[in-house]
XYZ file of C-alpha atoms in Angstrom:
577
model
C -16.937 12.421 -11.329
C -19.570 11.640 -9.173
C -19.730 9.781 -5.386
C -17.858 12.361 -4.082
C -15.253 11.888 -5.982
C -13.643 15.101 -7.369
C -13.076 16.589 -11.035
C -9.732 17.679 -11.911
C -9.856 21.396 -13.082
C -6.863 21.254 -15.015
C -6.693 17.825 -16.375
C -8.630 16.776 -19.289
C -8.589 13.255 -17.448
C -7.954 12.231 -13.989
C -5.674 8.791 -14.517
C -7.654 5.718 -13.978
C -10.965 7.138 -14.711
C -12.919 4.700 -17.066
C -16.267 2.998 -18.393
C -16.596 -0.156 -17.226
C -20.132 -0.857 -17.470
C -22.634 0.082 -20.510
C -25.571 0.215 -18.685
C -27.826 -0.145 -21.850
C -26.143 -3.400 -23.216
C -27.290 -6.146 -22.107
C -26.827 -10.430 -23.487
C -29.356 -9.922 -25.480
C -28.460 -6.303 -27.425
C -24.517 -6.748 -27.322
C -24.953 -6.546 -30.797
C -26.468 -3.544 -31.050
C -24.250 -1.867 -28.550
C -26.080 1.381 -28.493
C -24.305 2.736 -25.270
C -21.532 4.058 -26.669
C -21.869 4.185 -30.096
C -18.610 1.827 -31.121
C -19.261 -1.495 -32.571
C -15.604 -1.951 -31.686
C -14.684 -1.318 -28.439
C -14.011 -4.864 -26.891
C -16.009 -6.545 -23.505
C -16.000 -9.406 -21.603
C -18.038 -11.977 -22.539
C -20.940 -10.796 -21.079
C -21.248 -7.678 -23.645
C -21.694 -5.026 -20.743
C -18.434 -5.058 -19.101
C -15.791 -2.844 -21.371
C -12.546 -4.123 -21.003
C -9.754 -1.661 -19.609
C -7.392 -1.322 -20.956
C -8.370 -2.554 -24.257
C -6.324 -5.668 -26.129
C -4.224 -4.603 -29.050
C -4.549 -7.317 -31.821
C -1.506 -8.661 -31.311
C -1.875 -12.561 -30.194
C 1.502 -11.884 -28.074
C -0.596 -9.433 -25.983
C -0.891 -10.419 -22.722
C -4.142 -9.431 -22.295
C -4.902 -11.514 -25.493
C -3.400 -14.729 -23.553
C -6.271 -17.198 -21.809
C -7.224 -16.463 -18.110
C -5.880 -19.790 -17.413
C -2.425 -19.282 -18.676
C -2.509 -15.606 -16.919
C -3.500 -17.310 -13.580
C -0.808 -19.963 -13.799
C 1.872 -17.141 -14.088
C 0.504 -15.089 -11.591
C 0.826 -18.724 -9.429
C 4.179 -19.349 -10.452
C 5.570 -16.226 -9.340
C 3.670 -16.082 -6.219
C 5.153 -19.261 -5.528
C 8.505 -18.692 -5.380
C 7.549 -15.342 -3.759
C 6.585 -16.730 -0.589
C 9.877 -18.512 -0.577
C 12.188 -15.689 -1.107
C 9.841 -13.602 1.724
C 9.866 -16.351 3.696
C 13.602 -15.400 4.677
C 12.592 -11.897 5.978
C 10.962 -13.666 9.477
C 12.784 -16.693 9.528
C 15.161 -15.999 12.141
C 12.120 -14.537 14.507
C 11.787 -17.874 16.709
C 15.433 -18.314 16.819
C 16.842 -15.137 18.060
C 17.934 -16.439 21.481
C 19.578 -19.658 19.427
C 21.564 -17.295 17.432
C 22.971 -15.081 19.848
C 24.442 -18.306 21.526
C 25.970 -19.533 18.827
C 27.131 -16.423 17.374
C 27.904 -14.825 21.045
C 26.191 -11.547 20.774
C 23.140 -9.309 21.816
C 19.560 -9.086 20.449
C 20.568 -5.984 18.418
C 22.549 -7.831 16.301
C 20.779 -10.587 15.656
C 18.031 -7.976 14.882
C 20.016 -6.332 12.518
C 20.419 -9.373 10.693
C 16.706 -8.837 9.186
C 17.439 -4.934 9.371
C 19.594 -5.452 6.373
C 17.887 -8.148 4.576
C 15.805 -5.535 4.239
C 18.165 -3.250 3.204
C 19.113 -5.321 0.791
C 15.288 -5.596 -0.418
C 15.438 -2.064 -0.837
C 18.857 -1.369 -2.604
C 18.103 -4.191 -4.999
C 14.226 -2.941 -6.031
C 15.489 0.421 -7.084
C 17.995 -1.140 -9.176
C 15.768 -3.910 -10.604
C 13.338 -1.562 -11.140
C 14.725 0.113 -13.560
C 16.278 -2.525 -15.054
C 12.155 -3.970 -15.441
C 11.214 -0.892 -17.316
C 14.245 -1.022 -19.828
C 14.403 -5.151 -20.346
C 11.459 -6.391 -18.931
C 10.457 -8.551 -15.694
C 11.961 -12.152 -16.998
C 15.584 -12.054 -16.644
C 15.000 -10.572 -13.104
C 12.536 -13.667 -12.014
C 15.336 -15.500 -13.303
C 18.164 -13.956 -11.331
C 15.959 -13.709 -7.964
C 15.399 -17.222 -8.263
C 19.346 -18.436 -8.563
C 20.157 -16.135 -5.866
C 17.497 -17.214 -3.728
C 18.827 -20.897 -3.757
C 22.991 -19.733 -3.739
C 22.194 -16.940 -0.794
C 20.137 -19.506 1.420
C 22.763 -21.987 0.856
C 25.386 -19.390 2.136
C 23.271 -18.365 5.121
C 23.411 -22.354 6.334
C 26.804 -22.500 5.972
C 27.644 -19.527 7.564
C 30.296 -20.139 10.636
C 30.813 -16.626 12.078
C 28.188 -13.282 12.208
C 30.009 -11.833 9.510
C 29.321 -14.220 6.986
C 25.602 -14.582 7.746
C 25.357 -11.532 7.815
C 26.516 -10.787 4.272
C 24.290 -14.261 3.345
C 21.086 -11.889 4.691
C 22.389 -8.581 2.772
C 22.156 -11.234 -0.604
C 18.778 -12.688 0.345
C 17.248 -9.401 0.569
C 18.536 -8.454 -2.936
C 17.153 -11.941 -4.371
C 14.084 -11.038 -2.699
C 13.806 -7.469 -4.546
C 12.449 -8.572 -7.811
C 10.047 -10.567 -6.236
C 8.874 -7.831 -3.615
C 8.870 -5.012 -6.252
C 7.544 -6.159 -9.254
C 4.521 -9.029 -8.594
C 2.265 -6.240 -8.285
C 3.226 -4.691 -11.320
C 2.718 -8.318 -13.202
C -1.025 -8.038 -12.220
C -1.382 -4.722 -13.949
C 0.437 -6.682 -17.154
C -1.461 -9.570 -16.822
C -4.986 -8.405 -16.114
C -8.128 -5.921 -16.969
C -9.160 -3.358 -14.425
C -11.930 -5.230 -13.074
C -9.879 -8.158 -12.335
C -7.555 -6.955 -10.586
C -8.892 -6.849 -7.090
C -8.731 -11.059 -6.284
C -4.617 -10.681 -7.468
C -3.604 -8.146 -5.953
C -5.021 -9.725 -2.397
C -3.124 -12.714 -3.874
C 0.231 -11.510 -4.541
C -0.055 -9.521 -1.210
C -1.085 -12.723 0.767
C 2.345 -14.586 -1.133
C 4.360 -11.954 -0.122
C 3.023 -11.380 3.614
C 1.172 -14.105 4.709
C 3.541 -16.721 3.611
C 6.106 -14.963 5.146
C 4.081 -15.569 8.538
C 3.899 -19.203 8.383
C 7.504 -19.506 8.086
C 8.259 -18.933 11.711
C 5.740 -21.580 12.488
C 7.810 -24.140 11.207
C 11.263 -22.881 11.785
C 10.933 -22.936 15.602
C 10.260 -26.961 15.448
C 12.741 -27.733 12.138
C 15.487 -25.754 14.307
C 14.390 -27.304 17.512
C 14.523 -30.705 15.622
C 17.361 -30.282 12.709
C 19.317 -27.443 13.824
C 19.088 -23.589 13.111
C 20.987 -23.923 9.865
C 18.160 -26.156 7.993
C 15.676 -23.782 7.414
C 17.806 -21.720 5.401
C 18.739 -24.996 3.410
C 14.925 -26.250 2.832
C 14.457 -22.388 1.166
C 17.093 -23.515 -1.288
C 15.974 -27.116 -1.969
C 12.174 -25.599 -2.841
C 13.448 -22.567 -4.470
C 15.710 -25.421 -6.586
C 12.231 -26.923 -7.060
C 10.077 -24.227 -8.620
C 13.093 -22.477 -10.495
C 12.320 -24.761 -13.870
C 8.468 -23.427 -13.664
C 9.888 -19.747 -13.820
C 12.763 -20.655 -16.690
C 9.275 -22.595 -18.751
C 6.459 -21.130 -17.508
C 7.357 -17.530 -16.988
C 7.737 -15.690 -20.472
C 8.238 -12.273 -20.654
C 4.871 -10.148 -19.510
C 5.838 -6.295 -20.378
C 4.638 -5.177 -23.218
C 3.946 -2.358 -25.577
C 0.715 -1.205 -25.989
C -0.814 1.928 -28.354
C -1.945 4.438 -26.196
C -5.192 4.655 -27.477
C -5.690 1.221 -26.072
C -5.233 2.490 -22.490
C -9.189 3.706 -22.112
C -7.733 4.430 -18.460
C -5.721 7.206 -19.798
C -8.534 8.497 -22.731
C -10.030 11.886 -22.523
C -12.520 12.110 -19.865
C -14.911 13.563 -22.546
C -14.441 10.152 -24.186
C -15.388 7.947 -21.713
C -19.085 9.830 -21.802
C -19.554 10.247 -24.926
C -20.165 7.811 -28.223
C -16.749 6.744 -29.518
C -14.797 6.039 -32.822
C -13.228 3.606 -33.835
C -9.454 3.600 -33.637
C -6.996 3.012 -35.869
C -6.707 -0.817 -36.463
C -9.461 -1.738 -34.484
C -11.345 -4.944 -36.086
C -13.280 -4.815 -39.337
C -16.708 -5.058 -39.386
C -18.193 -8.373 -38.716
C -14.958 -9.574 -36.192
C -15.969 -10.966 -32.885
C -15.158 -8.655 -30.056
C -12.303 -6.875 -31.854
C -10.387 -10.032 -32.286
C -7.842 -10.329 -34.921
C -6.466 -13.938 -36.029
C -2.678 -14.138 -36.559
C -2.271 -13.509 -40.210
C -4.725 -11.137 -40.442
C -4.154 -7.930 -42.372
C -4.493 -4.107 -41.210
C -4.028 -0.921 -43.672
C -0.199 0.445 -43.781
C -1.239 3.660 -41.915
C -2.319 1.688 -39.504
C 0.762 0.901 -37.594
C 1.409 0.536 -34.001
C 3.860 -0.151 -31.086
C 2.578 -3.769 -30.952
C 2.887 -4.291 -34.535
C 6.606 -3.668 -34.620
C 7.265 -7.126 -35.766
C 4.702 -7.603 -38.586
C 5.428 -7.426 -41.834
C 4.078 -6.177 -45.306
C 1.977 -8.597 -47.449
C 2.302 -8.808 -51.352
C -0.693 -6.371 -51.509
C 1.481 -3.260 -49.459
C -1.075 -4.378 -46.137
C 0.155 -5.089 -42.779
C 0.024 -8.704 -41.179
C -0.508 -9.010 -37.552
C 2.483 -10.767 -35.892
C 2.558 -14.494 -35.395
C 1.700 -15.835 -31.884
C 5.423 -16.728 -30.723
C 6.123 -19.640 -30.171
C 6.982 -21.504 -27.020
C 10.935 -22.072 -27.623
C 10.542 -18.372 -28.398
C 8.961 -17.779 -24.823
C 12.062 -18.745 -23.142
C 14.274 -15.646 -24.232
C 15.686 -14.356 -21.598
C 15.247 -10.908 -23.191
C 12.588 -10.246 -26.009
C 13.602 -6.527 -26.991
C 13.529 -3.447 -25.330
C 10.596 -2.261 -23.472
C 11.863 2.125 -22.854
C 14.188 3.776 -25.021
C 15.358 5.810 -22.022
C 18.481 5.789 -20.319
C 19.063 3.197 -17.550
C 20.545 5.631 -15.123
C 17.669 7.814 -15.833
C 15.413 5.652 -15.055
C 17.211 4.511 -11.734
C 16.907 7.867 -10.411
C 13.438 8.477 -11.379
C 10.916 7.227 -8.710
C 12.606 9.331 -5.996
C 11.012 12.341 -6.934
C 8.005 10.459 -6.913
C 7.910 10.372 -2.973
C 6.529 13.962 -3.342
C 3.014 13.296 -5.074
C 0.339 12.601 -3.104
C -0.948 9.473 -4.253
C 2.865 7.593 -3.613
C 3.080 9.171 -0.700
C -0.124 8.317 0.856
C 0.393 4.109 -0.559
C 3.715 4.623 1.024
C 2.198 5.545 4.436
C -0.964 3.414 4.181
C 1.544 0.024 3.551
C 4.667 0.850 4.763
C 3.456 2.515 8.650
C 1.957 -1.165 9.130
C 4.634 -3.494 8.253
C 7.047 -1.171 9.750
C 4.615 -1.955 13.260
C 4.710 -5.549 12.255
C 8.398 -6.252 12.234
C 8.688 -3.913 15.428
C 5.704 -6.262 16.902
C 7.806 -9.532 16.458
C 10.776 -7.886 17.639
C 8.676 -7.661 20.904
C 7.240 -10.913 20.781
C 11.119 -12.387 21.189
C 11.556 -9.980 24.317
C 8.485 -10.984 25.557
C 7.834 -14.651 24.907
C 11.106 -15.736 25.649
C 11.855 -14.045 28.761
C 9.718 -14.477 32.416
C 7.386 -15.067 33.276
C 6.394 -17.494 29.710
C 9.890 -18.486 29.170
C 8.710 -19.961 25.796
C 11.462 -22.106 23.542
C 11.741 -21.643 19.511
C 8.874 -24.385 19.247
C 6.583 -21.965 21.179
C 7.606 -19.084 19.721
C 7.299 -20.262 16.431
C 3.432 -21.790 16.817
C 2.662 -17.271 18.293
C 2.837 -17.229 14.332
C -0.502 -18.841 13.771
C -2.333 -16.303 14.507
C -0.807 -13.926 12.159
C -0.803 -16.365 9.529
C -4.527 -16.900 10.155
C -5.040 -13.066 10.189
C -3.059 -12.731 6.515
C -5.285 -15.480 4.945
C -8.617 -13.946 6.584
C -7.117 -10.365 5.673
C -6.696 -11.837 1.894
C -10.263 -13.333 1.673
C -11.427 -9.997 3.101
C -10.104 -7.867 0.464
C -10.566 -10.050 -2.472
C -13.464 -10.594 -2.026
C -14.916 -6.791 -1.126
C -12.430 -4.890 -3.213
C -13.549 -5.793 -6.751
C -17.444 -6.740 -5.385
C -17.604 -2.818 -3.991
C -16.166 -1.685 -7.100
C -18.472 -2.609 -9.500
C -21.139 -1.737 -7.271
C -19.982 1.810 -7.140
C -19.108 1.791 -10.886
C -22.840 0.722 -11.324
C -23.863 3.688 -9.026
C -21.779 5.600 -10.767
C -23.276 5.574 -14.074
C -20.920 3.304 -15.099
C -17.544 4.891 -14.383
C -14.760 3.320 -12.739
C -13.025 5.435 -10.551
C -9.572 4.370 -8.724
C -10.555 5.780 -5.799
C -13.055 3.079 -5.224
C -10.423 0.807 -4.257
C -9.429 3.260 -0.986
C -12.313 2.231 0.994
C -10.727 -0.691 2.157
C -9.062 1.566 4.009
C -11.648 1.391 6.761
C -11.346 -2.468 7.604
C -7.551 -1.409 7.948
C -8.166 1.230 10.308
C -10.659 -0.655 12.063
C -8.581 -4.021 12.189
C -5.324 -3.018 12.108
C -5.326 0.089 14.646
C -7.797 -2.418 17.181
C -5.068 -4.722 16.632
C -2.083 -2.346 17.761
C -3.617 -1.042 20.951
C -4.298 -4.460 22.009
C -1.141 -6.291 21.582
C 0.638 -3.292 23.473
C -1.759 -3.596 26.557
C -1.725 -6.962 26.579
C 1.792 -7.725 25.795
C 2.859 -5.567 28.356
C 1.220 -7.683 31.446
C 1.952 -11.443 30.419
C 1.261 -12.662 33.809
C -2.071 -11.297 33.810
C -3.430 -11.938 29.991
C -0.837 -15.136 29.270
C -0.017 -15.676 25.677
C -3.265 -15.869 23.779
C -4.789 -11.947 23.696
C -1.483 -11.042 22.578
C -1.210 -13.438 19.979
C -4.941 -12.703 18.851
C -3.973 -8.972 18.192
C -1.106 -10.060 16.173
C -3.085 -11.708 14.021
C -5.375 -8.425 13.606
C -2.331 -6.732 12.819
C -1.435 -8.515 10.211
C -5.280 -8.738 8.963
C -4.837 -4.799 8.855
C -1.452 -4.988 7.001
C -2.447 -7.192 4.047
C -5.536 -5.130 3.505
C -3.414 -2.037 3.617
C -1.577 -3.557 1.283
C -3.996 -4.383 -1.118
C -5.908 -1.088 -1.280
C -2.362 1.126 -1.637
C -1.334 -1.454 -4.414
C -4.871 -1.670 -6.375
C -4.959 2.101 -6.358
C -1.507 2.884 -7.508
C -1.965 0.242 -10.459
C -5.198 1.576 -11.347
C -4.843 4.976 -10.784
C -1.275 5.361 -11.937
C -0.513 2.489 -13.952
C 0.792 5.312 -16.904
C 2.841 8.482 -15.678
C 1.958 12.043 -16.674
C 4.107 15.242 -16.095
C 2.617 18.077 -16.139
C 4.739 21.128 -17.914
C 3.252 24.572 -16.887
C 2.502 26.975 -20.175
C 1.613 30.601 -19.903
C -2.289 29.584 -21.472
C -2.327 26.255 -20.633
C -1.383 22.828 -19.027
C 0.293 20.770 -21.089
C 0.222 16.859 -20.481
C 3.220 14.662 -21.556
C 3.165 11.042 -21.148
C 6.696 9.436 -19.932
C 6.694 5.914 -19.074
C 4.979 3.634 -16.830
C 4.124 4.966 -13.178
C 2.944 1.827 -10.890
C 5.813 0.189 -11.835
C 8.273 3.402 -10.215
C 5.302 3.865 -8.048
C 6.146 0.358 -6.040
C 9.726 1.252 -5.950
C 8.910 4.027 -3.538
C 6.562 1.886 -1.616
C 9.595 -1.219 -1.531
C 12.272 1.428 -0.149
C 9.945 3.079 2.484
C 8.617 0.224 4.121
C 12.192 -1.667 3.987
C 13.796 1.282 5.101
C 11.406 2.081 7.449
C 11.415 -0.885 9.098
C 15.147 -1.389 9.466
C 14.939 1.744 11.269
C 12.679 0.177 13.748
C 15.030 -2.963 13.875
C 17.969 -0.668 14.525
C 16.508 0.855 17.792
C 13.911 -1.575 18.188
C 15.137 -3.146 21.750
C 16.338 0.212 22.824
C 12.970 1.715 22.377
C 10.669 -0.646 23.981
C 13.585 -1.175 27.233
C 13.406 2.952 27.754
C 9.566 3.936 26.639
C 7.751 0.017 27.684
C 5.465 -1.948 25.365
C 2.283 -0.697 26.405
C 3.315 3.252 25.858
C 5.606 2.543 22.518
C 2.421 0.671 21.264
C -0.186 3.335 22.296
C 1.748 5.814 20.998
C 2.091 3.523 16.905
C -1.594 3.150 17.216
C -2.266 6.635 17.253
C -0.045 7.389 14.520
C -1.643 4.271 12.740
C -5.043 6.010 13.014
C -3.816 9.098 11.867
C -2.406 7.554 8.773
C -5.417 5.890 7.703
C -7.528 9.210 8.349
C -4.826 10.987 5.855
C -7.612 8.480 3.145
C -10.254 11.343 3.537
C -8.801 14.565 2.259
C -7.132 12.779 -1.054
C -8.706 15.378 -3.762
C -7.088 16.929 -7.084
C -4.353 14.755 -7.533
C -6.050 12.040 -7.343
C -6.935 11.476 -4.135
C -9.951 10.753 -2.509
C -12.495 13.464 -0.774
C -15.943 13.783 0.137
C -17.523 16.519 -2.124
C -19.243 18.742 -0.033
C -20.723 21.389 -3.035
């Protein structure tokens, strides 16, 4: 594969390996398009950039839509995104106000984002699933209502019961959001532009989530402790029309020969053929107008909805039509069971890949909720004896760090990529995108070991050092983030099982993997980090911040160095023959 990247010796291809670049086109021999041999294989406008996965010629396509359209989506969604993960932090500056009113301890008041969580990650499995049967739409759509109701509830709520159950509901109206906005990108998007969303959607779901406290401390200091959960349902109220018009439906069926991601290694080196129903000579890039006409044999998943012309040959579907963009449900997108499919990504936990995304995003956040845990203990209690105002305005930094951590790995993910691709004679490899594991380790471990020695003597650093390596922890979490995410979707984005012969191994495709693939990362790191809420006070009172923190930081390290051995399945290594 090249740049120490591994071969596979018993796959034909290694998911995610693909040609981007065709090194010998250039704007002014597109049209010759010697590289590879295929008039028809489609690019970006450039003419040396080959678009993976490749567009069917269906105009309902995603892929087929205008970058424009795509982007305002992707916004959308993000949007309400950073309200419903707004609620995970929101009570962080008021902890000491709701133990008074509520009369209890830390613990529970702790607990009360333990299982929000929870919620989050009972509610992804079973959205999940209900994604890869239906689609993503309906499940915007329900997120969204329950959003506004569950926020509502949480305002009202006039005993630690009630609010509690409020917090169980927000975390399931969070799940859809949380578990499926990477997958969108993968829907929505080529390979190469990838990188800049994924940092998006990872910025919506963490970084907003980090201003939040920021304002909460003053609106509760100022309105009362019950009005931030009411201003999450007045904007959620707000952007719920852009989901019901501007959201349609963004799963879709695509031939598999169209997936150059998952083609035959041997393909993706060697002149190609044209496929069945790619364009006739003379179209422009392998477009297709609605109306046009394929051959009969040339039928595909896509095409399910076209229909014969007088002369027996097949007419691409009609672009559909806006009033046909708001169904709820547009058809099935799996013919497998439901409950099959809600069982399915657990077994996932044991390959490599979903194991190592679930380690590389889920240690950090896990270290980030246990961090603001801390930051209550500390802030608010001598010598500082900050108020929810104070505490709130500590989340600056970590805002700060989310938006630099975002700008950081946009901007060097897909930029490193195609300068490895172009190094690479032209092949993409997914394991590209796990070098931005380094800034992580760098950023986010530095980050760790700082706030714990510095958190640990207030009196003799005061509030800033700590709140500086906050802000480096979160830097170190988005960009975790980000490079677990862009690999799974790139690397994984279909699922293979492999079914052991006695001459051979057989490969069987089954479904979508990404999609599954975030499921386990959504249950680890919500899981992981109600753990941490659970026993978060306890720990810190018996071991002390600066030892609890030394001792995360070292286990942070050796999580990111688990980046280096990733071989065969996938996974990264240096090649040292």
């Amino acid at each position: 594969m090249g740049l120490g990247v591994l071969s596979d010796s018993k796959m034909d291809h290694v998911p995610g390996t693909t040609r981007w670049i065709d090194e010998s086109v250039t704007d002014h021999n597109v049209e010759g398009d010697r590289g590879l041999g295929n008039q028809n294989i489609k690019r970006d406008r450039t003419g040396s950039l080959i678009l993976s996965p490749q567009p069917s010629d269906d105009p309902n396509d995603p892929l087929n839509w205008p970058l424009w359209k795509r982007d305002v989506i992707l916004s959308i969604i993000s949007l309400m995104s950073i309200l419903a993960t707004t609620l995970g932090p929101l009570l962080s500056p008021i902890t000491i106000t709701l133990a008074l009113n509520f009369h209890t301890d830390f613990t529970r008041i702790a607990l009360l984002t333990g299982y929000y969580l929870l919620g989050v990650g009972v509610g992804g499995v079973i959205f999940v699933a209900s994604a890869r049967v239906w689609g993503k739409r309906h499940l915007f759509l329900l997120g969204s209502i329950l959003v506004i109701l569950s926020s509502v509830w949480a305002g009202a709520s006039k005993s630690y019961k009630s609010i509690l159950w409020a917090r169980i509901f927000q975390g399931i109206a969070t799940a859809p959001f949380e578990a499926l906005i990477n997958a969108v990108v993968g829907d929505l998007y080529f390979t190469h532009e990838r990188g800049k969303r994924l940092a998006l959607t990872n910025l919506a779901l963490f970084g907003g989530a980090f201003f939040t406290p920021v304002i909460v401390g003053k609106m509760t200091y100022s309105l009362g402790w019950r009005w931030p959960f009411y201003f999450v349902a007045i904007f959620a109220g707000l952007f719920f029309p852009l989901i019901v018009f501007f959201v349609p439906e963004t799963a879709f069926v695509r031939s598999n020969y169209l997936n150059t991601d998952i083609a035959s290694t041997e393909d993706l080196f060697r002149p190609t053929t044209s496929h069945p129903g790619s364009e006739q000579p003379g179209s422009a890039k392998g477009s297709v107008t609605p109306g046009e006409t394929t051959s009969l044999d040339q039928r595909r998943p896509e095409l399910e909805n076209s229909h014969l012309t007088e002369k027996g040959r097949l007419a691409l579907p009609q672009k559909a039509s806006f009033a046909q963009s708001l169904k709820i449900f547009n058809g099935r997108k799996s013919n497998e069971p439901f409950f099959k499919l809600l069982v399915r990504p657990f077994p996932l936990f044991a390959h490599p890949a979903v194991l190592w995304g679930c380690l590389i995003q889920g240690c950090l956040i896990g270290w980030t909720v246990l961090t603001g845990v801390v930051l209550a203990i500390v802030f608010l209690s001598p010598p500082l004896f900050f108020n929810e105002v104070q505490t709130g305005y500590l989340y600056s930094a970590p805002f700060i760090g989310a938006i630099l951590g975002f700008i950081l790995s946009g901007a060097f993910s897909d930029w490193s990529c195609k300068v490895l691709t172009r190094r690479n004679g032209g092949v993409y490899e997914p394991e590209f995108r796990i070098f931005l594991v380094v800034p992580q380790l760098i950023i986010g471990c530095a980050g760790l070991y700082g706030f714990g020695i510095c958190s640990a003597n207030p009196a003799r650093y005061g509030w800033f050092p700590p709140d500086f390596f906050f802000g480096c922890i979160v830097m170190g979490m988005v960009i975790g983030a980000v490079a677990s995410a862009s690999y799974l979707v790139d690397a994984h984005r279909e699922y293979f099982q492999r079914c052991q012969t006695s001459r051979r191994m057989l490969i069987h495709y089954i479904g979508e993997f990404a999609v599954e693939a975030f499921t386990c990362l959504l249950l680890f790191k919500n899981f992981f980090s109600f753990a941490l809420t659970f026993k978060a006070y306890d720990w810190i009172l018996h071991t002390g911040v600066k030892s609890t923190f030394i001792i995360i930081a070292s286990i942070q390290v050796g999580v990111c160095l688990i980046s280096l051995p990733m071989c065969k399945n996938n996974i990264y290594q240096f090649n040292t023959g």
